[in-house]
JSON list of C-alpha atoms in Angstrom, two decimals:
[
{"chain": "G", "resi": 14, "resn": "MET", "atom": "CA", "xyz": [-67.57, 7.24, 20.33]},
{"chain": "G", "resi": 15, "resn": "ASN", "atom": "CA", "xyz": [-65.82, 7.24, 16.93]},
{"chain": "G", "resi": 16, "resn": "SER", "atom": "CA", "xyz": [-63.84, 10.30, 17.97]},
{"chain": "G", "resi": 17, "resn": "ARG", "atom": "CA", "xyz": [-61.94, 8.28, 20.65]},
{"chain": "G", "resi": 18, "resn": "LEU", "atom": "CA", "xyz": [-60.80, 5.42, 18.40]},
{"chain": "G", "resi": 19, "resn": "PRO", "atom": "CA", "xyz": [-57.94, 7.31, 16.68]},
{"chain": "G", "resi": 20, "resn": "ALA", "atom": "CA", "xyz": [-56.47, 8.30, 20.06]},
{"chain": "G", "resi": 21, "resn": "VAL", "atom": "CA", "xyz": [-55.78, 4.68, 21.09]},
{"chain": "G", "resi": 22, "resn": "PRO", "atom": "CA", "xyz": [-53.29, 3.88, 18.30]},
{"chain": "G", "resi": 23, "resn": "LEU", "atom": "CA", "xyz": [-51.45, 7.16, 18.88]},
{"chain": "G", "resi": 24, "resn": "PHE", "atom": "CA", "xyz": [-51.09, 6.34, 22.57]},
{"chain": "G", "resi": 25, "resn": "LEU", "atom": "CA", "xyz": [-49.66, 2.88, 21.74]},
{"chain": "G", "resi": 26, "resn": "VAL", "atom": "CA", "xyz": [-47.17, 4.36, 19.28]},
{"chain": "G", "resi": 27, "resn": "ALA", "atom": "CA", "xyz": [-45.99, 6.87, 21.87]},
{"chain": "G", "resi": 28, "resn": "VAL", "atom": "CA", "xyz": [-45.49, 4.13, 24.49]},
{"chain": "G", "resi": 29, "resn": "LEU", "atom": "CA", "xyz": [-43.62, 1.86, 22.04]},
{"chain": "G", "resi": 30, "resn": "SER", "atom": "CA", "xyz": [-41.28, 4.61, 20.88]},
{"chain": "G", "resi": 31, "resn": "SER", "atom": "CA", "xyz": [-40.63, 5.61, 24.48]},
{"chain": "G", "resi": 32, "resn": "CYS", "atom": "CA", "xyz": [-39.69, 2.00, 25.35]},
{"chain": "G", "resi": 33, "resn": "ALA", "atom": "CA", "xyz": [-37.42, 1.75, 22.32]},
{"chain": "G", "resi": 34, "resn": "ARG", "atom": "CA", "xyz": [-35.53, 4.86, 23.36]},
{"chain": "G", "resi": 35, "resn": "GLN", "atom": "CA", "xyz": [-35.08, 3.58, 26.91]},
{"chain": "G", "resi": 36, "resn": "SER", "atom": "CA", "xyz": [-33.68, 0.22, 25.76]},
{"chain": "G", "resi": 37, "resn": "ALA", "atom": "CA", "xyz": [-31.26, 1.99, 23.41]},
{"chain": "G", "resi": 38, "resn": "VAL", "atom": "CA", "xyz": [-29.98, 4.09, 26.31]},
{"chain": "G", "resi": 39, "resn": "ARG", "atom": "CA", "xyz": [-29.43, 0.92, 28.36]},
{"chain": "G", "resi": 40, "resn": "VAL", "atom": "CA", "xyz": [-27.43, -0.70, 25.54]},
{"chain": "G", "resi": 41, "resn": "VAL", "atom": "CA", "xyz": [-25.13, 2.32, 25.23]},
{"chain": "G", "resi": 42, "resn": "ALA", "atom": "CA", "xyz": [-24.67, 2.48, 29.01]},
{"chain": "G", "resi": 43, "resn": "ALA", "atom": "CA", "xyz": [-23.84, -1.25, 29.13]},
{"chain": "G", "resi": 44, "resn": "ASP", "atom": "CA", "xyz": [-20.95, -0.62, 26.73]},
{"chain": "G", "resi": 45, "resn": "GLU", "atom": "CA", "xyz": [-19.25, 1.84, 29.08]},
{"chain": "G", "resi": 46, "resn": "GLY", "atom": "CA", "xyz": [-17.05, 0.78, 31.96]},
{"chain": "G", "resi": 47, "resn": "LEU", "atom": "CA", "xyz": [-17.46, -2.99, 31.73]},
{"chain": "G", "resi": 48, "resn": "GLY", "atom": "CA", "xyz": [-14.07, -3.81, 30.31]},
{"chain": "G", "resi": 49, "resn": "LEU", "atom": "CA", "xyz": [-10.97, -4.98, 32.12]},
{"chain": "G", "resi": 50, "resn": "ILE", "atom": "CA", "xyz": [-7.51, -5.73, 30.76]},
{"chain": "G", "resi": 51, "resn": "GLU", "atom": "CA", "xyz": [-4.99, -7.17, 33.18]},
{"chain": "G", "resi": 52, "resn": "GLY", "atom": "CA", "xyz": [-1.78, -9.10, 32.99]},
{"chain": "G", "resi": 53, "resn": "THR", "atom": "CA", "xyz": [1.95, -9.02, 33.51]},
{"chain": "G", "resi": 54, "resn": "VAL", "atom": "CA", "xyz": [4.84, -7.10, 31.97]},
{"chain": "G", "resi": 55, "resn": "ILE", "atom": "CA", "xyz": [8.14, -8.96, 31.79]},
{"chain": "G", "resi": 56, "resn": "TYR", "atom": "CA", "xyz": [11.68, -8.17, 30.70]},
{"chain": "G", "resi": 57, "resn": "GLU", "atom": "CA", "xyz": [13.43, -10.08, 27.92]},
{"chain": "G", "resi": 58, "resn": "ASP", "atom": "CA", "xyz": [14.87, -12.47, 30.55]},
{"chain": "G", "resi": 59, "resn": "GLY", "atom": "CA", "xyz": [11.36, -13.30, 31.87]},
{"chain": "G", "resi": 60, "resn": "LEU", "atom": "CA", "xyz": [11.62, -11.35, 35.13]},
{"chain": "G", "resi": 61, "resn": "PRO", "atom": "CA", "xyz": [8.70, -9.08, 36.11]},
{"chain": "G", "resi": 62, "resn": "ALA", "atom": "CA", "xyz": [9.01, -5.39, 35.22]},
{"chain": "G", "resi": 63, "resn": "LYS", "atom": "CA", "xyz": [8.14, -3.29, 38.26]},
{"chain": "G", "resi": 64, "resn": "GLY", "atom": "CA", "xyz": [7.09, 0.30, 37.50]},
{"chain": "G", "resi": 65, "resn": "ALA", "atom": "CA", "xyz": [6.37, -0.12, 33.79]},
{"chain": "G", "resi": 66, "resn": "THR", "atom": "CA", "xyz": [3.48, 1.88, 32.34]},
{"chain": "G", "resi": 67, "resn": "VAL", "atom": "CA", "xyz": [0.87, -0.08, 30.39]},
{"chain": "G", "resi": 68, "resn": "SER", "atom": "CA", "xyz": [-1.51, 1.73, 28.01]},
{"chain": "G", "resi": 69, "resn": "ALA", "atom": "CA", "xyz": [-4.65, 0.54, 26.21]},
{"chain": "G", "resi": 70, "resn": "PHE", "atom": "CA", "xyz": [-4.92, 2.48, 22.93]},
{"chain": "G", "resi": 71, "resn": "PRO", "atom": "CA", "xyz": [-8.40, 2.29, 21.34]},
{"chain": "G", "resi": 72, "resn": "LEU", "atom": "CA", "xyz": [-8.32, 0.95, 17.77]},
{"chain": "G", "resi": 73, "resn": "ASP", "atom": "CA", "xyz": [-11.98, 1.25, 16.80]},
{"chain": "G", "resi": 74, "resn": "ARG", "atom": "CA", "xyz": [-12.87, 4.76, 17.97]},
{"chain": "G", "resi": 75, "resn": "GLY", "atom": "CA", "xyz": [-11.32, 8.14, 18.41]},
{"chain": "G", "resi": 76, "resn": "LEU", "atom": "CA", "xyz": [-10.08, 9.27, 21.76]},
{"chain": "G", "resi": 77, "resn": "ALA", "atom": "CA", "xyz": [-10.39, 12.86, 22.89]},
{"chain": "G", "resi": 78, "resn": "ALA", "atom": "CA", "xyz": [-9.06, 12.24, 26.38]},
{"chain": "G", "resi": 79, "resn": "LYS", "atom": "CA", "xyz": [-6.22, 10.49, 28.16]},
{"chain": "G", "resi": 80, "resn": "VAL", "atom": "CA", "xyz": [-5.31, 6.97, 27.02]},
{"chain": "G", "resi": 81, "resn": "PRO", "atom": "CA", "xyz": [-6.30, 4.46, 29.74]},
{"chain": "G", "resi": 82, "resn": "SER", "atom": "CA", "xyz": [-3.18, 3.24, 31.52]},
{"chain": "G", "resi": 83, "resn": "ALA", "atom": "CA", "xyz": [-1.80, 1.69, 34.71]},
{"chain": "G", "resi": 84, "resn": "ASP", "atom": "CA", "xyz": [1.60, 1.09, 36.28]},
{"chain": "G", "resi": 85, "resn": "THR", "atom": "CA", "xyz": [2.85, -2.38, 37.17]},
{"chain": "G", "resi": 86, "resn": "ASP", "atom": "CA", "xyz": [3.37, -3.51, 40.77]},
{"chain": "G", "resi": 87, "resn": "GLU", "atom": "CA", "xyz": [6.38, -5.37, 42.24]},
{"chain": "G", "resi": 88, "resn": "LEU", "atom": "CA", "xyz": [5.38, -8.56, 40.42]},
{"chain": "G", "resi": 89, "resn": "GLY", "atom": "CA", "xyz": [4.93, -6.82, 37.06]},
{"chain": "G", "resi": 90, "resn": "HIS", "atom": "CA", "xyz": [1.12, -7.10, 37.32]},
{"chain": "G", "resi": 91, "resn": "PHE", "atom": "CA", "xyz": [-1.18, -4.41, 35.90]},
{"chain": "G", "resi": 92, "resn": "GLN", "atom": "CA", "xyz": [-4.93, -3.86, 35.76]},
{"chain": "G", "resi": 93, "resn": "ILE", "atom": "CA", "xyz": [-6.78, -1.32, 33.60]},
{"chain": "G", "resi": 94, "resn": "ASN", "atom": "CA", "xyz": [-10.42, -1.09, 34.75]},
{"chain": "G", "resi": 95, "resn": "HIS", "atom": "CA", "xyz": [-13.58, 0.60, 33.50]},
{"chain": "G", "resi": 96, "resn": "LEU", "atom": "CA", "xyz": [-12.78, 0.29, 29.81]},
{"chain": "G", "resi": 97, "resn": "TRP", "atom": "CA", "xyz": [-15.47, 0.48, 27.15]},
{"chain": "G", "resi": 98, "resn": "LEU", "atom": "CA", "xyz": [-16.04, -2.51, 24.92]},
{"chain": "G", "resi": 99, "resn": "GLY", "atom": "CA", "xyz": [-14.00, -2.58, 21.70]},
{"chain": "G", "resi": 100, "resn": "LYS", "atom": "CA", "xyz": [-10.51, -3.20, 20.30]},
{"chain": "G", "resi": 101, "resn": "PHE", "atom": "CA", "xyz": [-7.33, -2.07, 22.03]},
{"chain": "G", "resi": 102, "resn": "ALA", "atom": "CA", "xyz": [-3.59, -2.15, 21.34]},
{"chain": "G", "resi": 103, "resn": "VAL", "atom": "CA", "xyz": [-2.03, -2.82, 24.74]},
{"chain": "G", "resi": 104, "resn": "THR", "atom": "CA", "xyz": [1.57, -1.69, 25.08]},
{"chain": "G", "resi": 105, "resn": "ALA", "atom": "CA", "xyz": [4.12, -1.13, 27.82]},
{"chain": "G", "resi": 106, "resn": "LYS", "atom": "CA", "xyz": [7.05, 1.20, 28.33]},
{"chain": "G", "resi": 107, "resn": "LYS", "atom": "CA", "xyz": [9.73, 1.86, 30.91]},
{"chain": "G", "resi": 108, "resn": "GLU", "atom": "CA", "xyz": [11.64, 4.73, 29.38]},
{"chain": "G", "resi": 109, "resn": "ASP", "atom": "CA", "xyz": [13.88, 5.35, 32.39]},
{"chain": "G", "resi": 110, "resn": "GLU", "atom": "CA", "xyz": [15.50, 1.96, 31.65]},
{"chain": "G", "resi": 111, "resn": "GLY", "atom": "CA", "xyz": [15.52, 2.44, 27.86]},
{"chain": "G", "resi": 112, "resn": "TYR", "atom": "CA", "xyz": [12.32, 0.53, 26.97]},
{"chain": "G", "resi": 113, "resn": "PRO", "atom": "CA", "xyz": [10.25, 2.77, 24.67]},
{"chain": "G", "resi": 114, "resn": "ASP", "atom": "CA", "xyz": [6.50, 2.66, 24.14]},
{"chain": "G", "resi": 115, "resn": "THR", "atom": "CA", "xyz": [6.00, 0.04, 21.47]},
{"chain": "G", "resi": 116, "resn": "ASN", "atom": "CA", "xyz": [2.75, 1.68, 20.34]},
{"chain": "G", "resi": 117, "resn": "SER", "atom": "CA", "xyz": [4.89, 4.04, 18.29]},
{"chain": "G", "resi": 118, "resn": "GLY", "atom": "CA", "xyz": [5.61, 2.63, 14.84]},
{"chain": "G", "resi": 119, "resn": "PHE", "atom": "CA", "xyz": [9.09, 4.09, 15.19]},
{"chain": "G", "resi": 120, "resn": "TYR", "atom": "CA", "xyz": [9.92, 1.39, 17.74]},
{"chain": "G", "resi": 121, "resn": "SER", "atom": "CA", "xyz": [7.67, -1.57, 16.95]},
{"chain": "G", "resi": 122, "resn": "ASP", "atom": "CA", "xyz": [6.73, -1.57, 13.26]},
{"chain": "G", "resi": 123, "resn": "SER", "atom": "CA", "xyz": [3.11, -1.64, 14.57]},
{"chain": "G", "resi": 124, "resn": "LYS", "atom": "CA", "xyz": [3.01, -5.44, 15.03]},
{"chain": "G", "resi": 125, "resn": "ILE", "atom": "CA", "xyz": [0.80, -5.42, 18.14]},
{"chain": "G", "resi": 126, "resn": "ALA", "atom": "CA", "xyz": [-1.97, -8.03, 18.32]},
{"chain": "G", "resi": 127, "resn": "PRO", "atom": "CA", "xyz": [-5.23, -6.29, 19.28]},
{"chain": "G", "resi": 128, "resn": "ILE", "atom": "CA", "xyz": [-7.29, -7.25, 22.33]},
{"chain": "G", "resi": 129, "resn": "THR", "atom": "CA", "xyz": [-11.06, -7.19, 21.84]},
{"chain": "G", "resi": 130, "resn": "LEU", "atom": "CA", "xyz": [-13.47, -6.68, 24.73]},
{"chain": "G", "resi": 131, "resn": "SER", "atom": "CA", "xyz": [-17.13, -7.57, 24.12]},
{"chain": "G", "resi": 132, "resn": "LEU", "atom": "CA", "xyz": [-20.30, -8.24, 26.10]},
{"chain": "G", "resi": 133, "resn": "SER", "atom": "CA", "xyz": [-19.52, -11.97, 25.99]},
{"chain": "G", "resi": 134, "resn": "HIS", "atom": "CA", "xyz": [-15.79, -11.39, 26.85]},
{"chain": "G", "resi": 135, "resn": "PRO", "atom": "CA", "xyz": [-15.54, -8.13, 28.85]},
{"chain": "G", "resi": 136, "resn": "SER", "atom": "CA", "xyz": [-12.10, -8.96, 30.25]},
{"chain": "G", "resi": 137, "resn": "ALA", "atom": "CA", "xyz": [-8.77, -10.14, 28.90]},
{"chain": "G", "resi": 138, "resn": "THR", "atom": "CA", "xyz": [-5.38, -11.17, 30.26]},
{"chain": "G", "resi": 139, "resn": "ASP", "atom": "CA", "xyz": [-2.15, -10.34, 28.47]},
{"chain": "G", "resi": 140, "resn": "THR", "atom": "CA", "xyz": [1.57, -10.82, 29.00]},
{"chain": "G", "resi": 141, "resn": "ILE", "atom": "CA", "xyz": [3.64, -8.01, 27.54]},
{"chain": "G", "resi": 142, "resn": "LEU", "atom": "CA", "xyz": [7.32, -8.40, 26.78]},
{"chain": "G", "resi": 143, "resn": "LEU", "atom": "CA", "xyz": [9.33, -5.20, 27.14]},
{"chain": "G", "resi": 144, "resn": "GLY", "atom": "CA", "xyz": [11.83, -4.67, 24.42]},
{"chain": "G", "resi": 145, "resn": "PRO", "atom": "CA", "xyz": [13.82, -4.52, 22.48]},
{"chain": "G", "resi": 146, "resn": "LYS", "atom": "CA", "xyz": [15.78, -2.13, 24.64]},
{"chain": "G", "resi": 147, "resn": "ALA", "atom": "CA", "xyz": [16.59, 1.12, 22.90]},
{"chain": "G", "resi": 148, "resn": "GLY", "atom": "CA", "xyz": [19.76, 3.13, 22.88]},
{"chain": "G", "resi": 149, "resn": "ILE", "atom": "CA", "xyz": [19.73, 6.41, 24.78]},
{"chain": "G", "resi": 150, "resn": "LEU", "atom": "CA", "xyz": [20.94, 9.59, 23.09]},
{"chain": "G", "resi": 151, "resn": "VAL", "atom": "CA", "xyz": [21.65, 12.44, 25.53]},
{"chain": "G", "resi": 152, "resn": "GLY", "atom": "CA", "xyz": [22.88, 15.88, 24.60]},
{"chain": "G", "resi": 153, "resn": "THR", "atom": "CA", "xyz": [22.53, 19.65, 24.72]},
{"chain": "G", "resi": 154, "resn": "VAL", "atom": "CA", "xyz": [21.83, 22.05, 21.87]},
{"chain": "G", "resi": 155, "resn": "THR", "atom": "CA", "xyz": [23.46, 25.46, 22.20]},
{"chain": "G", "resi": 156, "resn": "ASP", "atom": "CA", "xyz": [23.99, 28.52, 20.07]},
{"chain": "G", "resi": 157, "resn": "ALA", "atom": "CA", "xyz": [27.42, 28.20, 18.40]},
{"chain": "G", "resi": 158, "resn": "VAL", "atom": "CA", "xyz": [28.32, 31.86, 19.03]},
{"chain": "G", "resi": 159, "resn": "THR", "atom": "CA", "xyz": [26.87, 32.64, 22.46]},
{"chain": "G", "resi": 160, "resn": "GLY", "atom": "CA", "xyz": [26.70, 29.16, 23.98]},
{"chain": "G", "resi": 161, "resn": "ALA", "atom": "CA", "xyz": [23.11, 29.87, 25.10]},
{"chain": "G", "resi": 162, "resn": "PRO", "atom": "CA", "xyz": [20.83, 26.81, 25.25]},
{"chain": "G", "resi": 163, "resn": "LEU", "atom": "CA", "xyz": [18.35, 26.45, 22.36]},
{"chain": "G", "resi": 164, "resn": "ASP", "atom": "CA", "xyz": [15.05, 24.55, 22.18]},
{"chain": "G", "resi": 165, "resn": "PRO", "atom": "CA", "xyz": [15.36, 23.23, 18.62]},
{"chain": "G", "resi": 166, "resn": "CYS", "atom": "CA", "xyz": [12.76, 21.86, 16.27]},
{"chain": "G", "resi": 167, "resn": "VAL", "atom": "CA", "xyz": [14.21, 18.62, 14.94]},
{"chain": "G", "resi": 168, "resn": "ASP", "atom": "CA", "xyz": [13.07, 15.51, 13.11]},
{"chain": "G", "resi": 169, "resn": "PHE", "atom": "CA", "xyz": [14.27, 12.06, 14.08]},
{"chain": "G", "resi": 170, "resn": "HIS", "atom": "CA", "xyz": [13.99, 9.36, 11.42]},
{"chain": "G", "resi": 171, "resn": "ARG", "atom": "CA", "xyz": [15.03, 5.76, 11.13]},
{"chain": "G", "resi": 172, "resn": "ALA", "atom": "CA", "xyz": [17.95, 5.46, 8.76]},
{"chain": "G", "resi": 173, "resn": "SER", "atom": "CA", "xyz": [16.26, 2.42, 7.21]},
{"chain": "G", "resi": 174, "resn": "ASP", "atom": "CA", "xyz": [12.94, 4.29, 6.77]},
{"chain": "G", "resi": 175, "resn": "PRO", "atom": "CA", "xyz": [13.39, 8.07, 6.48]},
{"chain": "G", "resi": 176, "resn": "ASN", "atom": "CA", "xyz": [9.61, 8.61, 6.25]},
{"chain": "G", "resi": 177, "resn": "ASN", "atom": "CA", "xyz": [8.98, 7.14, 9.73]},
{"chain": "G", "resi": 178, "resn": "PHE", "atom": "CA", "xyz": [9.07, 10.00, 12.27]},
{"chain": "G", "resi": 179, "resn": "LEU", "atom": "CA", "xyz": [9.96, 9.55, 15.95]},
{"chain": "G", "resi": 180, "resn": "SER", "atom": "CA", "xyz": [7.87, 12.55, 16.89]},
{"chain": "G", "resi": 181, "resn": "SER", "atom": "CA", "xyz": [5.17, 14.38, 15.01]},
{"chain": "G", "resi": 182, "resn": "ASP", "atom": "CA", "xyz": [6.20, 17.80, 16.31]},
{"chain": "G", "resi": 183, "resn": "GLY", "atom": "CA", "xyz": [9.96, 17.27, 16.48]},
{"chain": "G", "resi": 184, "resn": "LEU", "atom": "CA", "xyz": [10.40, 19.62, 19.45]},
{"chain": "G", "resi": 185, "resn": "VAL", "atom": "CA", "xyz": [13.04, 18.87, 22.07]},
{"chain": "G", "resi": 186, "resn": "ASN", "atom": "CA", "xyz": [14.46, 20.85, 24.98]},
{"chain": "G", "resi": 187, "resn": "ALA", "atom": "CA", "xyz": [17.98, 22.23, 24.89]},
{"chain": "G", "resi": 188, "resn": "LYS", "atom": "CA", "xyz": [18.98, 19.31, 27.13]},
{"chain": "G", "resi": 189, "resn": "TYR", "atom": "CA", "xyz": [17.45, 16.19, 25.64]},
{"chain": "G", "resi": 190, "resn": "ARG", "atom": "CA", "xyz": [17.25, 12.45, 26.19]},
{"chain": "G", "resi": 191, "resn": "VAL", "atom": "CA", "xyz": [15.96, 10.47, 23.22]},
{"chain": "G", "resi": 192, "resn": "LEU", "atom": "CA", "xyz": [15.46, 6.72, 22.93]},
{"chain": "G", "resi": 193, "resn": "VAL", "atom": "CA", "xyz": [16.97, 5.40, 19.70]},
{"chain": "G", "resi": 194, "resn": "HIS", "atom": "CA", "xyz": [15.58, 2.33, 17.94]},
{"chain": "G", "resi": 195, "resn": "PRO", "atom": "CA", "xyz": [17.95, -0.60, 18.54]},
{"chain": "G", "resi": 196, "resn": "THR", "atom": "CA", "xyz": [18.29, -1.52, 14.85]},
{"chain": "G", "resi": 197, "resn": "GLU", "atom": "CA", "xyz": [19.39, 2.05, 14.07]},
{"chain": "G", "resi": 198, "resn": "MET", "atom": "CA", "xyz": [22.35, 2.08, 16.50]}
]
């Protein structure tokens, strides 16, 4: 009879550790896909920006995949679903009209208020103002002797801050279109 007594505590320990692992898995799963960020993107005059792209850049974890994003509808409304809980910098761009992505420090000086999603507040609403509108630099790079188009490696810097790069790789096509920060024009 004494030989069975030690088996009871071992069985209880195994059951408790199994339960602890299951609850931990549930907590991790609850973090994924609960979040929602929605809102409106407007122009400087207050009108809705149709066709702008809104992105939610994670601030508290690395991202090895595509940044969650959505395009605005006719009323400037966007909705980014199935986000994990955490902090995000939510930005908008409409580059075809000269409004760059303000997530880049080159355009915004990184003054974006973060949005935090949590279990108690899994959704948030934001109004994003496009702007300031950038200048558009268009050109072609060619070989001076042959006239053949070249794909150059270039660096674009703000004149006021030469250490602030526009692009980390600096590659552009022979025919390029670059948005220029409005204070640098």
